[in-house]
Structures are given as structure tokens and as C-alpha cells.
Short mmCIF file of C-alpha atoms in Angstrom, two decimals:
data_model
loop_
_atom_site.label_atom_id
_atom_site.label_comp_id
_atom_site.label_asym_id
_atom_site.label_seq_id
_atom_site.Cartn_x
_atom_site.Cartn_y
_atom_site.Cartn_z
CA MET F 148 37.41 231.14 246.11
CA SER F 149 39.98 230.70 243.42
CA THR F 150 40.37 232.93 240.40
CA VAL F 151 41.29 231.81 236.90
CA LYS F 152 43.28 233.97 234.53
CA PHE F 153 43.78 233.34 230.83
CA THR F 154 46.46 235.20 228.87
CA SER F 155 46.44 235.67 225.10
CA SER F 156 48.68 232.64 224.61
CA ASP F 157 46.47 230.53 226.92
CA ILE F 158 43.47 231.57 224.85
CA ALA F 159 45.20 230.68 221.57
CA ASP F 160 45.94 227.17 222.90
CA LEU F 161 42.41 226.34 224.13
CA PRO F 162 40.19 223.84 222.25
CA ARG F 163 38.31 225.77 219.55
CA ARG F 164 34.74 225.39 220.84
CA PHE F 165 35.76 225.96 224.47
CA ARG F 166 37.51 229.17 223.36
CA ALA F 167 34.47 230.32 221.36
CA ARG F 168 32.15 229.88 224.36
CA LEU F 169 34.62 231.55 226.74
CA ILE F 170 35.34 234.59 224.58
CA ASN F 171 31.68 235.05 223.59
CA SER F 172 30.86 235.30 227.32
CA LEU F 173 33.28 238.12 228.11
CA SER F 174 31.64 241.22 226.63
CA GLY F 175 28.74 241.06 229.12
CA PHE F 176 25.00 240.85 228.52
CA LYS F 177 23.80 241.33 224.95
CA SER F 178 20.62 242.18 223.10
CA ALA F 179 18.48 239.40 221.61
CA ASN F 180 17.06 240.39 218.23
CA LEU F 181 15.70 238.73 215.12
CA ILE F 182 16.75 240.39 211.87
CA GLY F 183 14.08 240.23 209.17
CA SER F 184 14.98 240.59 205.49
CA THR F 185 13.77 239.63 202.00
CA ASP F 186 15.87 237.98 199.32
CA LYS F 187 15.86 238.75 195.58
CA ASN F 188 13.26 236.03 195.00
CA GLY F 189 10.94 237.42 197.66
CA VAL F 190 11.77 234.73 200.24
CA PHE F 191 11.72 236.08 203.80
CA ASN F 192 14.73 235.50 206.02
CA LEU F 193 15.14 235.60 209.79
CA ALA F 194 18.41 235.53 211.74
CA MET F 195 19.12 235.68 215.45
CA VAL F 196 21.70 238.38 216.25
CA SER F 197 23.15 239.33 219.65
CA SER F 198 25.43 242.17 218.48
CA VAL F 199 22.90 244.99 217.92
CA VAL F 200 24.13 248.25 219.51
CA HIS F 201 22.97 251.85 219.75
CA LEU F 202 24.97 254.19 217.51
CA GLY F 203 23.22 257.57 217.66
CA ALA F 204 19.89 259.28 218.35
CA ASP F 205 19.91 262.12 215.79
CA PRO F 206 19.86 260.71 213.20
CA ALA F 207 18.58 257.53 214.85
CA LEU F 208 21.19 254.88 214.01
CA ILE F 209 21.68 251.28 215.08
CA GLY F 210 24.66 249.04 214.30
CA MET F 211 25.26 245.30 214.33
CA VAL F 212 28.24 243.03 213.79
CA MET F 213 27.90 240.37 211.09
CA ARG F 214 30.23 237.37 210.86
CA PRO F 215 32.74 237.14 207.99
CA ARG F 216 31.66 236.09 204.53
CA VAL F 217 33.95 233.16 203.77
CA ALA F 218 34.95 232.46 200.16
CA GLY F 219 33.54 229.15 198.89
CA MET F 220 31.05 228.85 201.73
CA ALA F 221 27.34 229.59 201.83
CA PRO F 222 26.63 233.31 201.74
CA ARG F 223 25.29 234.95 204.86
CA ASP F 224 21.72 235.49 203.73
CA THR F 225 20.96 238.45 205.97
CA ILE F 226 23.77 240.74 204.85
CA VAL F 227 23.29 239.82 201.19
CA ASN F 228 19.56 240.61 201.48
CA ILE F 229 20.27 243.93 203.21
CA GLU F 230 22.69 244.88 200.45
CA ASN F 231 20.19 243.93 197.75
CA THR F 232 17.06 245.54 199.19
CA GLY F 233 18.49 248.31 201.38
CA VAL F 234 16.02 247.57 204.20
CA TYR F 235 15.64 245.20 207.17
CA THR F 236 13.92 244.89 210.52
CA ILE F 237 15.21 244.45 214.08
CA ASN F 238 12.75 242.64 216.37
CA HIS F 239 13.22 242.20 220.12
CA VAL F 240 13.03 238.59 221.29
CA SER F 241 10.74 237.91 224.26
CA GLY F 242 10.78 234.87 226.52
CA ALA F 243 7.51 233.64 225.01
CA MET F 244 8.97 233.48 221.50
CA LEU F 245 12.45 232.25 222.55
CA PRO F 246 12.26 228.61 221.40
CA ALA F 247 11.16 229.70 217.91
CA ALA F 248 13.70 232.54 217.82
CA HIS F 249 16.56 230.24 218.82
CA GLU F 250 15.47 227.84 216.07
CA ALA F 251 15.92 230.69 213.57
CA SER F 252 19.66 230.51 214.29
CA ALA F 253 19.84 227.06 212.65
CA ASN F 254 21.64 226.87 209.32
CA TYR F 255 18.73 226.63 206.87
CA PRO F 256 19.29 226.62 203.08
CA SER F 257 19.00 230.10 201.51
CA ASP F 258 15.68 229.27 199.83
CA THR F 259 14.04 228.30 203.14
CA CYS F 260 11.75 230.87 204.73
CA GLU F 261 12.68 230.88 208.43
CA PHE F 262 9.21 232.20 209.29
CA ALA F 263 7.67 229.01 207.89
CA ALA F 264 10.37 226.85 209.48
CA THR F 265 9.98 228.34 212.96
CA GLY F 266 6.27 229.20 213.03
CA LEU F 267 6.87 232.92 213.53
CA THR F 268 4.59 235.32 211.63
CA PRO F 269 5.74 237.89 209.03
CA PHE F 270 4.12 241.27 209.55
CA PHE F 271 4.18 244.54 207.58
CA PRO F 272 3.06 247.40 209.83
CA ASN F 273 4.46 250.12 207.56
CA SER F 274 3.11 250.30 204.01
CA GLY F 275 5.77 250.26 201.32
CA PHE F 276 8.45 248.82 203.61
CA ALA F 277 9.66 245.56 202.01
CA ALA F 278 11.32 243.77 204.93
CA PRO F 279 9.17 241.56 207.19
CA ALA F 280 8.80 242.33 210.89
CA VAL F 281 8.05 239.54 213.38
CA ALA F 282 4.45 239.79 214.61
CA GLU F 283 5.25 237.99 217.90
CA SER F 284 8.00 240.49 218.78
CA PRO F 285 7.15 243.15 221.40
CA LEU F 286 9.29 245.87 219.76
CA GLN F 287 9.83 246.06 216.01
CA ILE F 288 12.08 248.45 214.11
CA GLY F 289 12.27 249.08 210.36
CA LEU F 290 15.63 250.34 209.11
CA LYS F 291 17.22 251.46 205.88
CA LEU F 292 20.86 250.61 205.25
CA ARG F 293 23.23 253.55 205.64
CA GLU F 294 26.62 251.87 205.45
CA ILE F 295 28.42 248.54 205.73
CA VAL F 296 31.86 248.98 207.32
CA PRO F 297 34.25 246.03 206.92
CA PHE F 298 36.65 245.40 209.81
CA ALA F 299 39.99 244.42 208.31
CA VAL F 300 41.14 242.89 211.59
CA ASN F 301 39.00 239.74 211.22
CA GLY F 302 36.63 240.12 208.26
CA THR F 303 33.53 240.90 210.31
CA GLU F 304 31.28 243.64 208.95
CA PHE F 305 29.42 246.37 210.81
CA VAL F 306 26.00 247.11 209.35
CA ILE F 307 24.70 250.62 210.13
CA GLY F 308 21.01 251.34 209.63
CA GLU F 309 18.80 254.38 210.13
CA ILE F 310 15.44 253.90 211.83
CA VAL F 311 12.51 254.36 209.42
CA TRP F 312 9.83 253.34 211.91
CA VAL F 313 9.53 251.72 215.33
CA ARG F 314 6.47 250.31 217.12
CA PHE F 315 5.72 248.83 220.55
CA ALA F 316 2.98 248.79 223.21
CA GLU F 317 2.25 252.29 224.49
CA HIS F 318 2.22 251.27 228.17
CA ALA F 319 5.98 250.63 228.01
CA LEU F 320 6.78 254.25 227.09
CA GLN F 321 7.60 256.39 230.13
CA GLY F 322 6.99 260.13 230.30
CA ASP F 323 10.58 261.09 229.58
CA GLY F 324 11.04 258.86 226.53
CA TYR F 325 12.54 255.78 228.25
CA VAL F 326 11.07 252.53 226.92
CA ASP F 327 10.61 249.88 229.61
CA ILE F 328 11.82 246.93 227.55
CA GLU F 329 11.74 244.68 230.62
CA ASN F 330 7.99 245.34 230.81
CA LEU F 331 7.77 244.38 227.11
CA GLY F 332 9.31 240.99 227.94
CA SER F 333 12.54 241.57 226.00
CA ILE F 334 15.32 239.22 227.10
CA ALA F 335 19.11 239.40 227.38
CA VAL F 336 21.76 237.01 226.03
CA SER F 337 24.96 235.70 227.61
CA GLY F 338 27.67 233.85 225.75
CA LEU F 339 26.63 231.88 222.68
CA ASP F 340 23.45 230.33 224.03
CA GLY F 341 22.32 231.72 227.42
CA TYR F 342 19.01 233.62 227.62
CA HIS F 343 17.85 235.69 230.59
CA ASN F 344 14.86 237.52 231.97
CA THR F 345 15.66 240.75 233.82
CA THR F 346 14.66 242.48 237.04
CA LEU F 347 15.05 246.26 237.21
CA LEU F 348 17.46 247.43 239.91
CA GLY F 349 16.54 251.02 239.12
CA ARG F 350 16.93 253.93 236.76
CA TYR F 351 19.53 256.40 237.97
CA SER F 352 19.49 260.16 237.54
CA TYR F 353 22.13 261.80 235.34
CA ALA F 354 25.45 261.54 237.18
CA GLU F 355 27.03 264.81 238.37
CA PRO F 356 30.58 264.99 239.76
CA ASN F 357 30.70 264.46 243.55
CA GLU F 358 26.94 263.98 243.89
CA ALA F 359 25.26 260.66 244.58
CA ALA F 360 22.80 259.80 241.79
CA GLU F 361 19.20 259.13 242.78
CA LYS F 362 16.87 256.42 241.61
CA LEU F 363 14.24 257.78 239.24
CA PRO F 364 10.50 257.28 239.81
CA PRO F 365 8.81 254.64 237.60
CA SER F 366 7.36 257.32 235.34
CA GLY F 367 10.81 258.65 234.46
CA THR F 368 12.57 261.97 234.98
CA PRO F 369 10.26 264.59 236.53
CA ASN F 370 9.78 267.95 234.82
CA GLU F 371 10.44 266.65 231.33
CA PRO F 372 8.25 268.14 228.59
CA VAL F 373 5.22 265.91 228.14
CA VAL F 374 4.88 264.48 224.62
CA ASP F 375 1.31 264.01 223.36
CA LEU F 376 1.23 260.35 222.31
CA SER F 377 -2.12 260.48 220.53
CA ALA F 378 -0.39 261.48 217.30
CA TYR F 379 1.68 258.28 217.39
CA ARG F 380 -1.04 255.85 218.47
CA GLU F 381 -1.94 253.16 215.96
CA ARG F 382 -5.59 252.32 215.22
CA LYS F 383 -6.53 249.18 217.05
CA GLN F 384 -7.01 246.96 213.99
CA SER F 385 -3.40 247.45 212.94
CA SER F 386 -1.80 246.46 216.24
CA MET A 237 -3.69 247.67 224.48
CA SER A 238 -2.70 250.43 222.12
CA THR A 239 0.49 250.50 220.12
CA VAL A 240 2.61 253.56 219.36
CA LYS A 241 4.56 253.94 216.15
CA PHE A 242 7.19 256.58 215.45
CA THR A 243 8.41 257.22 211.90
CA SER A 244 11.71 258.88 211.02
CA SER A 245 10.04 262.29 210.70
CA ASP A 246 8.25 261.82 214.04
CA ILE A 247 11.60 260.99 215.64
CA ALA A 248 13.27 264.05 214.12
CA ASP A 249 10.54 266.29 215.60
CA LEU A 250 10.68 264.93 219.18
CA PRO A 251 12.22 266.98 222.02
CA ARG A 252 15.95 266.26 222.11
CA ARG A 253 16.21 264.50 225.50
CA PHE A 254 12.99 262.53 224.94
CA ARG A 255 14.40 261.34 221.61
CA ALA A 256 17.74 260.40 223.19
CA ARG A 257 16.03 258.26 225.84
CA LEU A 258 13.67 256.66 223.30
CA ILE A 259 16.32 255.77 220.73
CA ASN A 260 18.81 254.57 223.35
CA SER A 261 16.15 252.08 224.52
CA LEU A 262 15.56 250.44 221.15
CA SER A 263 18.63 248.27 220.60
CA GLY A 264 17.71 245.97 223.52
CA PHE A 265 19.67 245.02 226.63
CA LYS A 266 23.29 246.11 226.77
CA SER A 267 26.45 245.25 228.64
CA ALA A 268 27.53 247.34 231.64
CA ASN A 269 31.29 247.85 231.71
CA LEU A 270 33.80 250.25 233.20
CA ILE A 271 36.69 251.12 230.91
CA GLY A 272 39.98 251.68 232.75
CA SER A 273 42.79 253.69 231.17
CA THR A 274 45.81 255.82 232.10
CA ASP A 275 46.55 259.30 230.79
CA LYS A 276 49.95 260.68 229.76
CA ASN A 277 50.49 262.09 233.28
CA GLY A 278 49.74 258.73 234.91
CA VAL A 279 46.24 259.71 236.08
CA PHE A 280 43.82 256.77 236.00
CA ASN A 281 40.51 257.19 234.18
CA LEU A 282 37.26 255.25 234.43
CA ALA A 283 34.27 255.51 232.09
CA MET A 284 30.96 253.66 232.05
CA VAL A 285 30.26 252.17 228.60
CA SER A 286 27.21 250.19 227.46
CA SER A 287 28.31 249.52 223.88
CA VAL A 288 30.87 246.74 224.38
CA VAL A 289 30.28 243.89 221.88
CA HIS A 290 31.92 240.59 220.97
CA LEU A 291 33.83 240.76 217.69
CA GLY A 292 35.70 237.48 217.39
CA ALA A 293 37.16 234.54 219.34
CA ASP A 294 40.34 233.75 217.39
CA PRO A 295 41.98 236.20 217.74
CA ALA A 296 39.92 237.25 220.78
CA LEU A 297 38.57 240.69 219.86
CA ILE A 298 36.11 243.03 221.56
CA GLY A 299 34.68 246.25 220.13
CA MET A 300 33.00 249.31 221.65
CA VAL A 301 31.36 252.44 220.28
CA MET A 302 32.74 255.78 221.52
CA ARG A 303 30.83 259.03 221.16
CA PRO A 304 32.10 261.65 218.70
CA ARG A 305 35.01 263.90 219.57
CA VAL A 306 33.57 267.37 219.08
CA ALA A 307 35.87 270.23 218.01
CA GLY A 308 36.23 272.87 220.71
CA MET A 309 34.80 270.62 223.41
CA ALA A 310 36.59 268.64 226.11
CA PRO A 311 38.33 265.59 224.70
CA ARG A 312 36.93 262.18 225.49
CA ASP A 313 39.53 261.04 228.00
CA THR A 314 39.11 257.32 227.43
CA ILE A 315 39.75 257.24 223.69
CA VAL A 316 42.64 259.70 223.97
CA ASN A 317 44.23 257.54 226.68
CA ILE A 318 43.75 254.38 224.63
CA GLU A 319 45.41 256.04 221.63
CA ASN A 320 48.32 257.25 223.78
CA THR A 321 49.01 254.09 225.76
CA GLY A 322 47.65 251.36 223.47
CA VAL A 323 46.05 249.49 226.40
CA TYR A 324 42.85 249.56 228.47
CA THR A 325 40.68 247.35 230.63
CA ILE A 326 37.03 246.28 230.40
CA ASN A 327 35.46 245.51 233.79
CA HIS A 328 31.98 244.02 234.27
CA VAL A 329 29.73 246.06 236.54
CA SER A 330 27.96 244.12 239.31
CA GLY A 331 24.90 245.25 241.27
CA ALA A 332 27.04 245.74 244.38
CA MET A 333 29.30 248.29 242.65
CA LEU A 334 26.53 249.96 240.61
CA PRO A 335 26.19 253.27 242.50
CA ALA A 336 29.94 253.90 242.25
CA ALA A 337 30.05 252.75 238.62
CA HIS A 338 27.16 255.05 237.62
CA GLU A 339 28.97 257.92 239.34
CA ALA A 340 31.96 257.26 237.05
CA SER A 341 29.77 258.42 234.15
CA ALA A 342 29.72 261.98 235.55
CA ASN A 343 31.68 264.58 233.60
CA TYR A 344 34.81 264.97 235.72
CA PRO A 345 37.71 267.17 234.62
CA SER A 346 40.45 265.29 232.75
CA ASP A 347 42.89 265.57 235.66
CA THR A 348 40.46 263.91 238.10
CA CYS A 349 41.05 260.25 238.91
CA GLU A 350 37.61 258.63 238.75
CA PHE A 351 38.84 255.86 241.07
CA ALA A 352 39.42 258.44 243.82
CA ALA A 353 36.18 260.24 242.99
CA THR A 354 34.01 257.11 243.11
CA GLY A 355 35.81 255.02 245.75
CA LEU A 356 36.57 252.17 243.35
CA THR A 357 39.98 250.50 243.65
CA PRO A 358 42.61 250.37 240.87
CA PHE A 359 44.14 246.93 240.52
CA PHE A 360 46.97 245.52 238.39
CA PRO A 361 46.66 241.74 238.19
CA ASN A 362 48.99 241.40 235.19
CA SER A 363 52.56 242.63 235.62
CA GLY A 364 53.67 245.11 232.97
CA PHE A 365 50.14 245.99 231.91
CA ALA A 366 49.74 249.77 232.37
CA ALA A 367 45.95 250.21 232.43
CA PRO A 368 44.14 249.86 235.77
CA ALA A 369 41.51 247.18 236.30
CA VAL A 370 38.70 247.67 238.84
CA ALA A 371 39.24 245.48 241.90
CA GLU A 372 35.51 245.39 242.74
CA SER A 373 34.59 244.07 239.28
CA PRO A 374 33.77 240.34 239.00
CA LEU A 375 35.29 239.96 235.51
CA GLN A 376 38.24 242.00 234.33
CA ILE A 377 39.80 242.05 230.87
CA GLY A 378 43.07 243.66 229.75
CA LEU A 379 43.19 244.63 226.07
CA LYS A 380 45.63 246.09 223.60
CA LEU A 381 44.34 248.43 220.94
CA ARG A 382 44.14 246.89 217.48
CA GLU A 383 42.27 249.54 215.51
CA ILE A 384 40.05 252.61 215.84
CA VAL A 385 37.49 252.73 213.02
CA PRO A 386 35.71 256.08 212.53
CA PHE A 387 32.10 255.92 211.37
CA ALA A 388 31.59 258.74 208.86
CA VAL A 389 27.82 258.56 209.29
CA ASN A 390 27.83 260.34 212.67
CA GLY A 391 31.38 260.75 213.94
CA THR A 392 31.27 257.90 216.43
CA GLU A 393 34.34 255.70 216.62
CA PHE A 394 34.61 251.93 217.03
CA VAL A 395 37.51 250.85 219.23
CA ILE A 396 38.72 247.30 218.57
CA GLY A 397 40.93 245.62 221.17
CA GLU A 398 42.56 242.21 221.47
CA ILE A 399 42.37 240.41 224.80
CA VAL A 400 45.76 240.23 226.57
CA TRP A 401 44.40 238.66 229.76
CA VAL A 402 41.07 237.97 231.46
CA ARG A 403 40.32 236.92 235.04
CA PHE A 404 37.23 235.95 237.02
CA ALA A 405 36.13 233.53 239.77
CA GLU A 406 36.69 229.92 238.74
CA HIS A 407 33.28 228.72 239.95
CA ALA A 408 31.61 230.69 237.12
CA LEU A 409 33.41 228.75 234.38
CA GLN A 410 31.37 225.83 233.08
CA GLY A 411 32.87 222.66 231.64
CA ASP A 412 32.36 223.67 228.01
CA GLY A 413 33.86 227.18 228.30
CA TYR A 414 30.66 229.16 228.98
CA VAL A 415 31.13 231.76 231.71
CA ASP A 416 28.10 232.17 233.95
CA ILE A 417 28.18 235.96 234.17
CA GLU A 418 24.83 235.99 235.96
CA ASN A 419 26.46 233.99 238.75
CA LEU A 420 29.25 236.59 238.82
CA GLY A 421 26.64 239.30 239.48
CA SER A 422 27.15 241.12 236.16
CA ILE A 423 24.21 243.37 235.30
CA ALA A 424 22.48 244.51 232.11
CA VAL A 425 21.61 248.04 230.93
CA SER A 426 18.49 249.40 229.25
CA GLY A 427 18.22 252.82 227.68
CA LEU A 428 20.46 255.54 229.07
CA ASP A 429 20.06 254.80 232.76
CA GLY A 430 18.23 251.51 233.54
CA TYR A 431 20.14 248.71 235.30
CA HIS A 432 18.92 245.13 235.66
CA ASN A 433 19.72 241.88 237.39
CA THR A 434 19.09 238.76 235.34
CA THR A 435 17.47 235.34 235.79
CA LEU A 436 18.58 232.54 233.48
CA LEU A 437 15.81 231.13 231.30
CA GLY A 438 18.19 228.48 230.02
CA ARG A 439 21.08 227.65 227.77
CA TYR A 440 19.93 226.13 224.50
CA SER A 441 21.72 223.52 222.46
CA TYR A 442 23.07 224.42 219.02
CA ALA A 443 20.09 224.89 216.70
CA GLU A 444 19.66 222.39 213.86
CA PRO A 445 17.13 222.84 211.04
CA ASN A 446 13.74 221.30 211.87
CA GLU A 447 14.83 220.04 215.29
CA ALA A 448 13.72 221.55 218.58
CA ALA A 449 16.71 222.75 220.60
CA GLU A 450 17.11 221.40 224.13
CA LYS A 451 18.03 223.17 227.30
CA LEU A 452 21.59 222.40 228.35
CA PRO A 453 22.47 221.05 231.80
CA PRO A 454 24.03 223.56 234.25
CA SER A 455 27.49 222.21 233.62
CA GLY A 456 27.29 223.00 229.90
CA THR A 457 27.40 220.89 226.77
CA PRO A 458 28.08 217.22 227.55
CA ASN A 459 30.94 215.38 225.85
CA GLU A 460 33.10 218.46 225.41
CA PRO A 461 36.83 217.97 225.99
CA VAL A 462 37.61 218.75 229.62
CA VAL A 463 40.11 221.58 230.07
CA ASP A 464 42.44 221.28 233.07
CA LEU A 465 41.99 224.58 234.91
CA SER A 466 44.89 224.15 237.32
CA ALA A 467 47.22 225.77 234.81
CA TYR A 468 45.09 228.92 234.81
CA ARG A 469 44.40 229.17 238.55
CA GLU A 470 45.85 232.21 240.30
CA ARG A 471 47.63 231.87 243.63
CA LYS A 472 45.32 232.94 246.42
CA GLN A 473 47.22 236.06 247.46
CA SER A 474 46.79 237.64 244.03
CA SER A 475 43.01 237.25 243.77
#
């Protein structure tokens, strides 16, 4: 079994698209999310993003990398909308909605509503929150913009949002707070265009030095304080 | 099927560990990587990180979120080592090496070598590159530090590195540059402690407005320029 190795100068010399696919594959599996936003004319926008990452739990913060805004080229609708309105949604992509979600990554004109173009359904589960969620998505998050951090190194921008609300099916929430996103049907991304279902190998107990970690039971960590979910349950007609 | 919804004030009132598990689950699937570094005394360090994200292909840049450095508490070995030496490695975690990799997330003293503690094997496939790779890992990347960007919002730091070299089994590299990381055995992470194998749903062709995308053949996009891999193949004894 032979091994290939690419050095920085090898990488610089590769054909452009080959290099893009290679380098996009290297970070490992990624999240698959649709970002929902509203432009200044009230047109809804959807964009597929694979760079959403956890940033902190208290306050609850999520970050994502946005590609550079290039002078003289079409603006990146999502980041402009987030700047203008201060709010957006992050919606997990499931296998069932994948063809439509992938279609949202096409380069539509700014005045096109990607919901209409892809057949996905805008949804507003939180009154007064102006950005559209995706009804077909199994886990939807509403966020308010906290900060946009430009990365001088290549012109990408890191958008940091604070969670205003989050909703998903109750059966996926385990007793200790873990959300079983595999059970929700959320998928993973590889490279620029690979999409994957997952199979749980296990949850592992908190690692202690010189002790083998154990697999957790399906209900989560034992002896955690039980949270009464009735206070967070939505009425059926709104789900 | 009932739905739960948590608002920002609900989240603030949750028990601390419940909240941490909940919020860590929301961003979607994550990459599983071991970060290899060397401290100023030559001790090798390993840390499990699930926040590695693609940042750019030309130059080839990868970012990762590091938790805050808290005054009066033990320093975060990895980021201190990266600052001191300017280099580090990112190593995909496979299912086979998962128990040892999870154990590397335990809180060892700074002078402990996590390779020795976990049984993983340090490996230096690129002469003159001071940070250890993980021999058991199916995809290993050597990086040089480009920038550390602090996020004022919560004290986390974003470490940006440029790829110096990358190596993996040749059979995983498709004709158009896509690396089949599922074939390499790389796994995905959910929440704080869930690990998953993956099953490819498909690669999808580049999305065009108002056209259904097609699944790509296993060999990747047709009609791409063929790259001669012989120049990048390692001699057998070094693999």
C-alpha cells in the first residue's frame, strides 16, 4: 500500500480545482448546515455552509467561516444580510433534504429566494425573530450576530453568533443534555461535495489520566441531575 | 412527536454540565483530530480537538478553536507549544485508534508525554519538522503557525496554520483531488463525547441554478486533468 505525500510547494503547483478538492478534504468530517437570512428587501436567502463550529456554551456561541468578499464581484448575500439584520438561522441538513440543500449552494442572483428555488419551506418558530428557519430541518437554531472577525491571512471572515433559540425533536435529547443528532438524521460532509450518514461507535466517559474510558449507556451519563423537559416542550400545533 | 425549544434565558438557567453537552451538540458533526506538538523541553504533547476547520486552499490553511487560557490555571499545553515552536501536526482519528485518542483528552500534567501515556507512536515523516505526527493516524498533516486570533467575545483563540506537508494512503485519493476520508477510516464527532463511523450517501456535482445536481462516479469528476501521482509517492520503507 503506497503512501502519497504533498509538500507546500507540491500543493502550490497542483491544478487549481484538484488542489481545492484535496485541501478541502484534509480537515476531516464537517457539519452540514443551511444558513437562513433575510435581505433588506425582505427576500429570504439560504446558503449551504460546512464550516460551522462550536465556540462556547456559556454564553452559547457558534462560529462559521465565510469566504472572502472580492471587490468587483457579487456580494456574498449571507454575510451582507447578517450584517444588515443582525440575525440568522443555522439548520442541520438531513439525508432526506440533501438534494434540495445541495441545490441551495448554486450561485443564484441576490434577488432570488433560495427557498422558492429549492422547494424548501421558510418557517418562523420564534415570534419576532426575522430570519427564516428551514421547516424540513431536524434541528434549527436562531442566532444574533455578536461579532465578525476578519482573518487577514486570506480575507475569510469568522461570523460569531449567540444562540437566541434552538428547537428539535424531544426524543433526541438524552438525560445528560447530549443531543443525538444521528437519530435526528443530521449528516456529515467530506471535502467539497461528499455527504455521509453516520453510525454511532459510542459515547465515551470523561477521560481521566491512566484510566480506560468507558462507553456510556444510550441514555447518557448516569447520576446527572434530571432536567424537567415539560417547560421546554412546544405545543403540538407549532411543531 | 413533541418538539423542545430552548431560548437564551432557558439555556442560561440550565445546569452547567447539561448545558455544555447540549450546546456542544448543536453545531453538527465535527472532525476528530489529534494535535501533535513539542514543548520547550522536547516532551511530545497530544490533544484531541474537534474544532478543526478548512480555511483556504491557496495558500492551504486550516484553523482550529482553542479553549480560553485561564489566569491561575494550568496552561493549555498545545497552544503554548505551538507558540514556542511554530509547528504542529493534525492527525485524523480512525475507529481503530479511538480508545487511545480519547484517552489523550485526559488532563495529564504538562511534563507527561501523551504518546507514552496512551500507547500511540510518535512519527516524523518529514525531515526537519519538529512536531510529532501520530503513526497510527490514517492522514497526517504538518503545519506551520501563521496567526493566533483571539476572540474577545469569550477568550477562545483561533489558531491558523499553513500546510507544510500532508500524507495518506494513495488509494484514498480520487482522480479529481477528492480524498476519500471515509475509506481511510476517519471518524466524526458529535457533542462532547460521541464518535461515529460514516457511510457515503454520495458526492454531488457542482450545483447550478435550476438544475438538479447529479451524483458523481466513485472516481470523481470526469474530464478533470489527470495528476501524475508518481512524483508524490513515498518509498515503501518510509510509509
